[in-house]
Amino acid sequence: GENVEQHPSTLSVQEGDSAVIKCTYSDSASNYFPWYKQELGKRPQLIIDIRSNVGEKKDQRIAVTLNKTAKHFSLHITETQPEDSAVYFCAVPGAGSYQLTFGKGTKLSVIP
Amino acid sequence: DAGVIQSPRHEVTEMGQEVTLRCKPISGHNSLFWYRQTMMRGLELLIYFNNNVPIDDSGMPEDRFSAKMPNASFSTLKIQPSEPRDSAVYFCASSFGGRETQYFGPGTRLLVL
């Protein structure tokens, strides 16, 4: 099955600084790379995704970059705000399967 | 659309009792997933269905857990008998195509005493 590694597991940044979370995967056939945000006590929700025909996608303060050769993709949050504090999960579709494999999650804390 | 609906939102029960969790996926979605989330183990996939058929139940902890999807708009996850270690948040998610964006329900917070 697909192997997904997510780093770091925890990340603390000062408000206004940038945060970067990275995921690596094993299946070269993967072509869809979503990121989910889970606030405390709430459900995981999709915040951004990227498909393998592009290298970068931006949505306001968040962006995802993809390096298919190196098999990794990253979430970038600029000008972080306290409301960005949450657990972030990357996910990768498994080859030939019907599911997404989720990373272990990164707990981001934005310090005011 | 109301999104994925789960019930109950909270459940407190005693060890040995049967627990049934319910899920209504987003209309038109053909894949449904049951996850369990704990601090220790993170987000675990228990089972998923495609077109109402169970595809992979290898994540189901043991025979005490069972899941059904009798039609495209309803699924249940049953634990019988329940144990304290089953205490967790159980999420249901649905998608159009299993490898696409999954939309999660609000979860059921289960506490087994």
Short mmCIF file of C-alpha atoms in Angstrom, two decimals:
data_model
loop_
_atom_site.label_atom_id
_atom_site.label_comp_id
_atom_site.label_asym_id
_atom_site.label_seq_id
_atom_site.Cartn_x
_atom_site.Cartn_y
_atom_site.Cartn_z
CA GLY A 1 0.00 0.00 0.00
CA GLU A 2 0.87 3.66 -0.13
CA ASN A 3 3.34 4.97 2.44
CA VAL A 4 2.98 8.62 3.48
CA GLU A 5 5.35 10.40 5.83
CA GLN A 6 4.52 13.84 7.18
CA HIS A 7 6.93 16.22 8.93
CA PRO A 8 7.13 17.85 11.34
CA SER A 9 4.69 16.35 13.81
CA THR A 10 4.49 19.64 15.72
CA LEU A 11 5.30 23.17 14.63
CA SER A 12 5.19 26.43 16.57
CA VAL A 13 5.53 29.76 14.80
CA GLN A 14 5.11 33.39 15.76
CA GLU A 15 2.09 35.16 14.36
CA GLY A 16 2.99 36.63 10.99
CA ASP A 17 5.71 34.11 10.23
CA SER A 18 5.45 31.37 7.61
CA ALA A 19 4.85 27.66 8.22
CA VAL A 20 5.84 24.77 5.98
CA ILE A 21 4.71 21.17 6.30
CA LYS A 22 6.08 18.44 4.07
CA CYS A 23 4.82 15.04 3.00
CA THR A 24 6.63 12.33 1.12
CA TYR A 25 4.98 9.38 -0.59
CA SER A 26 6.04 6.12 -2.18
CA ASP A 27 3.70 5.45 -5.11
CA SER A 28 4.83 7.27 -8.25
CA ALA A 29 1.40 6.80 -9.82
CA SER A 30 -0.25 9.12 -7.30
CA ASN A 31 -1.78 12.12 -9.03
CA TYR A 32 -3.92 13.89 -6.44
CA PHE A 33 -2.58 15.54 -3.30
CA PRO A 34 -4.99 17.14 -0.83
CA TRP A 35 -4.38 18.89 2.47
CA TYR A 36 -6.90 18.84 5.30
CA LYS A 37 -7.18 21.08 8.34
CA GLN A 38 -8.71 19.87 11.58
CA GLU A 39 -9.47 22.42 14.27
CA LEU A 40 -9.80 21.24 17.84
CA GLY A 41 -12.99 19.24 18.31
CA LYS A 42 -14.02 19.54 14.68
CA ARG A 43 -13.89 17.45 11.54
CA PRO A 44 -11.03 17.39 9.01
CA GLN A 45 -11.81 19.73 6.12
CA LEU A 46 -10.13 20.11 2.76
CA ILE A 47 -8.24 23.40 2.47
CA ILE A 48 -6.33 22.96 -0.76
CA ASP A 49 -5.38 20.27 -3.23
CA ILE A 50 -3.14 19.88 -6.23
CA ARG A 51 -3.06 17.52 -9.17
CA SER A 52 0.04 16.16 -10.79
CA ASN A 53 -0.16 18.27 -13.92
CA VAL A 54 0.80 21.42 -11.97
CA GLY A 55 3.71 22.20 -9.68
CA GLU A 56 2.14 24.84 -7.45
CA LYS A 57 -1.26 26.09 -6.45
CA LYS A 58 -2.13 29.12 -4.32
CA ASP A 59 -5.21 30.21 -2.47
CA GLN A 60 -4.70 33.46 -0.59
CA ARG A 61 -2.26 32.74 2.24
CA ILE A 62 -1.93 29.02 1.59
CA ALA A 63 -0.08 27.25 -1.20
CA VAL A 64 0.89 23.72 -2.07
CA THR A 65 3.95 22.77 -4.07
CA LEU A 66 4.52 19.40 -5.69
CA ASN A 67 7.75 17.71 -6.73
CA LYS A 68 6.78 14.47 -8.46
CA THR A 69 10.37 13.51 -9.22
CA ALA A 70 11.28 13.60 -5.54
CA LYS A 71 7.81 12.34 -4.50
CA HIS A 72 7.04 15.06 -2.03
CA PHE A 73 4.60 17.92 -1.67
CA SER A 74 4.42 20.74 0.83
CA LEU A 75 1.89 23.04 2.41
CA HIS A 76 2.95 26.65 2.85
CA ILE A 77 1.08 29.09 5.06
CA THR A 78 2.23 32.70 4.95
CA GLU A 79 1.45 35.51 7.39
CA THR A 80 0.18 33.00 9.92
CA GLN A 81 -2.66 33.98 12.22
CA PRO A 82 -3.88 32.42 15.48
CA GLU A 83 -6.86 30.88 13.65
CA ASP A 84 -4.40 28.84 11.59
CA SER A 85 -3.67 26.83 14.74
CA ALA A 86 -4.91 23.31 14.00
CA VAL A 87 -3.76 19.85 12.94
CA TYR A 88 -2.96 19.56 9.26
CA PHE A 89 -3.08 16.26 7.35
CA CYS A 90 -1.75 15.45 3.92
CA ALA A 91 -3.23 12.58 1.92
CA VAL A 92 -2.29 10.53 -1.10
CA PRO A 93 -4.37 8.08 -3.15
CA GLY A 94 -3.12 4.53 -3.12
CA ALA A 95 -2.36 2.83 -6.42
CA GLY A 96 -5.26 0.73 -7.59
CA SER A 97 -7.26 1.39 -4.46
CA TYR A 98 -10.35 3.36 -3.68
CA GLN A 99 -8.95 5.21 -0.73
CA LEU A 100 -6.76 8.07 0.42
CA THR A 101 -3.88 7.36 2.78
CA PHE A 102 -3.50 10.13 5.36
CA GLY A 103 -0.32 11.34 6.97
CA LYS A 104 0.00 11.30 10.77
CA GLY A 105 -0.74 14.99 11.02
CA THR A 106 1.13 18.15 12.02
CA LYS A 107 -0.03 20.18 14.99
CA LEU A 108 0.54 23.82 14.14
CA SER A 109 0.51 26.39 16.92
CA VAL A 110 0.57 30.08 16.01
CA ILE A 111 1.75 32.15 18.93
CA PRO A 112 0.21 35.64 19.14
CA ASP B 1 -26.61 19.85 0.47
CA ALA B 2 -26.34 19.33 4.22
CA GLY B 3 -23.05 17.49 3.94
CA VAL B 4 -22.30 14.18 5.58
CA ILE B 5 -24.63 13.57 8.50
CA GLN B 6 -23.73 11.43 11.49
CA SER B 7 -25.71 10.38 14.51
CA PRO B 8 -25.52 10.38 17.39
CA ARG B 9 -23.00 13.19 17.94
CA HIS B 10 -22.16 11.92 21.40
CA GLU B 11 -22.60 8.51 22.94
CA VAL B 12 -21.81 7.37 26.45
CA THR B 13 -22.33 3.71 27.19
CA GLU B 14 -21.19 1.02 29.53
CA MET B 15 -18.78 -1.75 28.69
CA GLY B 16 -20.53 -4.70 27.08
CA GLN B 17 -23.33 -2.68 25.54
CA GLU B 18 -24.01 -2.55 21.81
CA VAL B 19 -23.29 0.72 20.05
CA THR B 20 -24.59 1.67 16.62
CA LEU B 21 -23.26 4.69 14.75
CA ARG B 22 -25.07 6.04 11.71
CA CYS B 23 -24.02 7.93 8.62
CA LYS B 24 -25.75 9.54 5.69
CA PRO B 25 -23.30 10.40 2.91
CA ILE B 26 -23.56 13.32 0.52
CA SER B 27 -26.11 12.59 -2.19
CA GLY B 28 -24.42 11.37 -5.36
CA HIS B 29 -21.24 10.21 -3.67
CA ASN B 30 -20.42 6.56 -4.33
CA SER B 31 -17.65 5.97 -1.78
CA LEU B 32 -18.08 5.91 1.99
CA PHE B 33 -15.42 5.62 4.67
CA TRP B 34 -15.45 4.98 8.40
CA TYR B 35 -12.51 6.34 10.42
CA ARG B 36 -11.57 6.23 14.08
CA GLN B 37 -9.49 8.99 15.65
CA THR B 38 -7.65 8.86 18.96
CA MET B 39 -4.75 10.83 20.38
CA MET B 40 -2.58 7.75 20.46
CA ARG B 41 -3.30 6.29 17.04
CA GLY B 42 -4.36 9.28 15.01
CA LEU B 43 -6.81 8.91 12.13
CA GLU B 44 -7.35 5.23 11.26
CA LEU B 45 -9.36 3.95 8.31
CA LEU B 46 -11.65 1.16 9.49
CA ILE B 47 -13.57 0.22 6.35
CA TYR B 48 -14.68 1.71 3.08
CA PHE B 49 -17.49 1.02 0.64
CA ASN B 50 -17.72 1.66 -3.06
CA ASN B 51 -21.20 1.57 -4.58
CA ASN B 52 -22.50 0.10 -1.31
CA VAL B 53 -20.05 -2.83 -1.45
CA PRO B 54 -17.38 -3.20 1.26
CA ILE B 55 -14.02 -3.00 -0.48
CA ASP B 56 -11.55 -3.27 2.36
CA ASP B 57 -12.30 -3.94 6.00
CA SER B 58 -8.73 -4.72 7.02
CA GLY B 59 -8.77 -1.76 9.36
CA MET B 60 -11.61 -3.11 11.46
CA PRO B 61 -10.03 -3.88 14.85
CA GLU B 62 -11.73 -7.19 15.52
CA ASP B 63 -14.93 -9.15 15.14
CA ARG B 64 -16.69 -6.90 17.59
CA PHE B 65 -16.85 -4.30 14.84
CA SER B 66 -19.15 -4.61 11.85
CA ALA B 67 -20.35 -2.19 9.19
CA LYS B 68 -23.15 -2.23 6.68
CA MET B 69 -24.30 -0.08 3.81
CA PRO B 70 -27.77 -1.28 2.78
CA ASN B 71 -28.26 1.54 0.27
CA ALA B 72 -26.49 4.55 -1.18
CA SER B 73 -27.77 6.92 1.49
CA PHE B 74 -27.15 5.07 4.73
CA SER B 75 -24.43 3.21 6.57
CA THR B 76 -23.97 1.88 10.08
CA LEU B 77 -20.97 0.96 12.20
CA LYS B 78 -21.77 -1.39 15.05
CA ILE B 79 -19.67 -2.35 18.05
CA GLN B 80 -20.86 -5.34 20.03
CA PRO B 81 -19.84 -5.72 22.79
CA SER B 82 -18.21 -2.35 23.39
CA GLU B 83 -15.06 -1.97 25.48
CA PRO B 84 -13.41 1.09 27.10
CA ARG B 85 -10.60 1.00 24.51
CA ASP B 86 -13.19 1.69 21.82
CA SER B 87 -13.57 5.21 23.17
CA ALA B 88 -12.71 7.55 20.31
CA VAL B 89 -14.18 9.91 17.76
CA TYR B 90 -15.64 8.02 14.81
CA PHE B 91 -15.86 9.88 11.52
CA CYS B 92 -17.77 8.97 8.42
CA ALA B 93 -16.63 10.48 5.11
CA SER B 94 -17.88 10.27 1.56
CA SER B 95 -16.49 11.06 -1.86
CA PHE B 96 -17.27 10.74 -5.54
CA GLY B 97 -14.65 8.19 -6.41
CA GLY B 98 -12.60 6.84 -3.55
CA ARG B 99 -9.38 8.55 -4.53
CA GLU B 100 -10.92 12.01 -4.66
CA THR B 101 -11.69 14.62 -2.04
CA GLN B 102 -13.33 13.15 1.03
CA TYR B 103 -15.92 15.13 2.94
CA PHE B 104 -16.10 14.30 6.61
CA GLY B 105 -19.12 14.24 8.86
CA PRO B 106 -19.04 15.97 12.25
CA GLY B 107 -18.09 12.73 13.99
CA THR B 108 -19.50 10.70 16.86
CA ARG B 109 -17.68 11.06 20.14
CA LEU B 110 -17.95 7.66 21.86
CA LEU B 111 -17.13 7.07 25.49
CA VAL B 112 -17.32 3.54 26.84
CA LEU B 113 -17.21 3.36 30.62
#
